[in-house]
Amino acid sequence: MTTVAAPPRVEAQPAPVLRGYRFELVKLLSQWRIRVLLLACWIAPAVFVVAVSLQSTLPSDTVFGRWMHATGWAGALVVLDFSRSWALPLLTALVAGDVFATEDRLGTWRHLLVAVRSPRRIFVAKGLATLTVLLVLVAGLAVSGIAGGLAAVGDHPLVGLDGHLLSPGGAAGTVLLSWACVLAPTLAFAGVGLLGSVALGRSTMGLLMPALLAFALQLTQLLPLPVPIRLALPSHAFLAWRGLFTSPAQTGPLLIGIVVSLAWAIVATALAYHLFLRRGFTDLAYDGSGRRVLVAGALPLAALVGLTAVLLAVVTPAKGSGIEQAKLQRSLATVYAHLYRVQTRELHRPDVTEAQLAATASCDKGGDRVLDQGPGNDWRCVVSWHLPGTAAVGQAIYQLDVTADGRYVADGDGPKEVNGYFPVRTETGDAPNPLWQFDGNVDLLASTKD
Amino acid sequence: MRRSPAVRGRGIRKSFGDVVALDGVDLDVASGQVHGLVGPNGAGKTTLLGLLLGLAVADSGRLEILGTTVGRTLAVPDGVSGFVDGPGLYPSLTARQNLSALAALRGHETGQAARVGEALEQVGLTDVADDRLRGFSLGMRQRLGLAAALLTEPRLLVLDEPANGLDPAGKHHVHRVITGLAAAGTAVVLSSHRMDDLAALCSEVTLLATGRVVFSGPVGKLAAESGELDYRVRTSDPAEAHRVALETPGLQVKSDRDPAERPDTDVLVVRGPVPVLDDLVVRLVRADVAVRELAPVVSPLEAAFLAMTGQTDEENK
């Protein structure tokens, strides 16, 4: 009788995260859905921007839409404003919302665990792969939109949301920075997607969570919420990039929005991690539970909103809706003065400075019976300025539609020589009148003191 | 020759809440042995296979795999491979991509292409190596799952129903791979409900029922414990055969009616010890009745399985 010697013992080691990451990337990129998204994100914005730029009618209801004939940089911002509403939450839903659930559907958890030997590393690898794909998708949206705009219209100065001109180089940097800023809320939605994917298993509800959250937040943002609550929502940074296009930049809401979004991303991902490590992988019929989502997901995130809102109410001067008469007047006068100079140049008149114009605005909301604060389309403003070379004071009337996020559209109501008509007559023919309609942005956090 | 144990389990107990999946299970699998796990649904086979793969850890008892005591989940030593509850592969990837990605995940970068090609060839999937899995049949996926397990050059291979959905050619491939691995010293633990597979592949089997071992040992010994079997007798003259069988001492005729009354069947079912069956054959020949077939209605292994797990063949049918 002989004994066969046992081979030397080799302790099992989990697969390194980098290998797991590559494995997850291969799996993600092999899915037709992800491939279609990649193609769409890298091609569709360019096609859209080129097509719209060639039309006579521009999407003026979208921020910077009215400038798409003037500069190629506006197209990328229109794509950004459209993406923040639907495309980015939808992308996170389709990528992050399914990355764990797909293993449940395919019944591959045991196989993956045997191969990787570490649930922690599986989570990290899946998270990193999701992040990578999302970054490539967002980069595609940005690059494609910019390329389409530059190809169709060209590299020209961009008019900011306070009417000042950004040089092509400045516009390029600010556009790229804006896209970088929306990565933070995209990560927040991705965190929610991971959480839904882990908590709800093979259920399609997990896939829908980021999209449902986006829809709910969009509805919420339409309400005249107090500023601390508005800024405590993870979607605020999707809007706050607009503050980069004023001078000085409205950095307060933007920085708060980014920090809040990153906090959401971290908390949601940590909750997903916690749930993932606690789940049982031996139950093939696992499809999460509604109670688990409520207790382990929704309640902590709701608590985060509450805590953030309280903190912001204490440490910022923000109160009410943040849209106040004095701030609106100041913003409108500033935009008007900047755009007056643009009109002056179009008409080849002698240049003036904003200081010479000394523009002021007087705004009233809804007549005497309504408080002069808050969003609404019933703001009526009179802008006054000193006509260059004379002692006379010019006046122009605007109807303002102010939304709860601080954006407003000023619609010129005369006199017709200044802001009453869309075109102005120049030496070379008719040109768009910059004072006829324009966008502005009120800093919700700014102090009302002059 | 005595081989070193690949698996040695003593008093393994595993519960899921109030449900006791394994209750004091002992298991010994030697290197180079193909060991079958058999038992009715819910007997604990999958749980035991999961413990061998490291997917769970026993609540109590001792489990040694390849000489290493396993004390926590996912801590089985290198050299253990296999699958439970299906091969777990990705339908959006081709067969080759599935294996290449797995090989890269496990760190087999060098010679990866050759290793993958060899594994595909072993299971007979070279022709469809670049097809996506979503078009694969169940049997093809099973074979690819086996190929995936082969990538690690396992010393303990754990397979759950590896012959599920296989056509005869696929079954041939899988049997050849398993017997080849065993011959090279790999221990193979496989569960199956197909007794013919177990009889063909396994040298030993462990029979589980409600989480406990009711038999463990050589296949031949299990078959011997099956007791008297029902035999199917097919003859040239069923009516005469029925009459002769009734006159044969010690033989029970299980067919409830005379074949003359049932022209649709020429099969007689009888039960008795082997010498009595010999006597029946002699009597049939003397009566000028040709015996065309004499075979157990169920295999000895299956009969033993049914007897030991408290199931009747009628229930099983």
CSV table of C-alpha atoms in Angstrom, one decimal, chain A residues 232 264 267 271 294-295 297-311:
chain,number,residue,atom,x,y,z
A,232,ALA,CA,-30.0,70.2,0.0
A,264,TRP,CA,-25.3,61.7,-1.6
A,267,VAL,CA,-23.9,57.8,1.5
A,271,LEU,CA,-25.6,52.0,2.0
A,294,LEU,CA,-37.3,51.9,2.6
A,295,VAL,CA,-35.4,51.2,5.8
A,297,GLY,CA,-32.1,53.2,1.4
A,298,ALA,CA,-34.8,55.8,1.4
A,299,LEU,CA,-34.9,56.7,5.0
A,300,PRO,CA,-31.2,57.4,5.4
A,301,LEU,CA,-31.2,59.5,2.2
A,302,ALA,CA,-34.3,61.5,3.4
A,303,ALA,CA,-32.5,62.0,6.7
A,304,LEU,CA,-29.5,63.3,4.8
A,305,VAL,CA,-31.7,65.9,3.0
A,306,GLY,CA,-33.1,67.0,6.3
A,307,LEU,CA,-29.8,67.3,8.0
A,308,THR,CA,-28.3,69.2,5.1
A,309,ALA,CA,-31.2,71.6,4.9
A,310,VAL,CA,-30.9,72.4,8.6
A,311,LEU,CA,-27.2,72.9,8.3
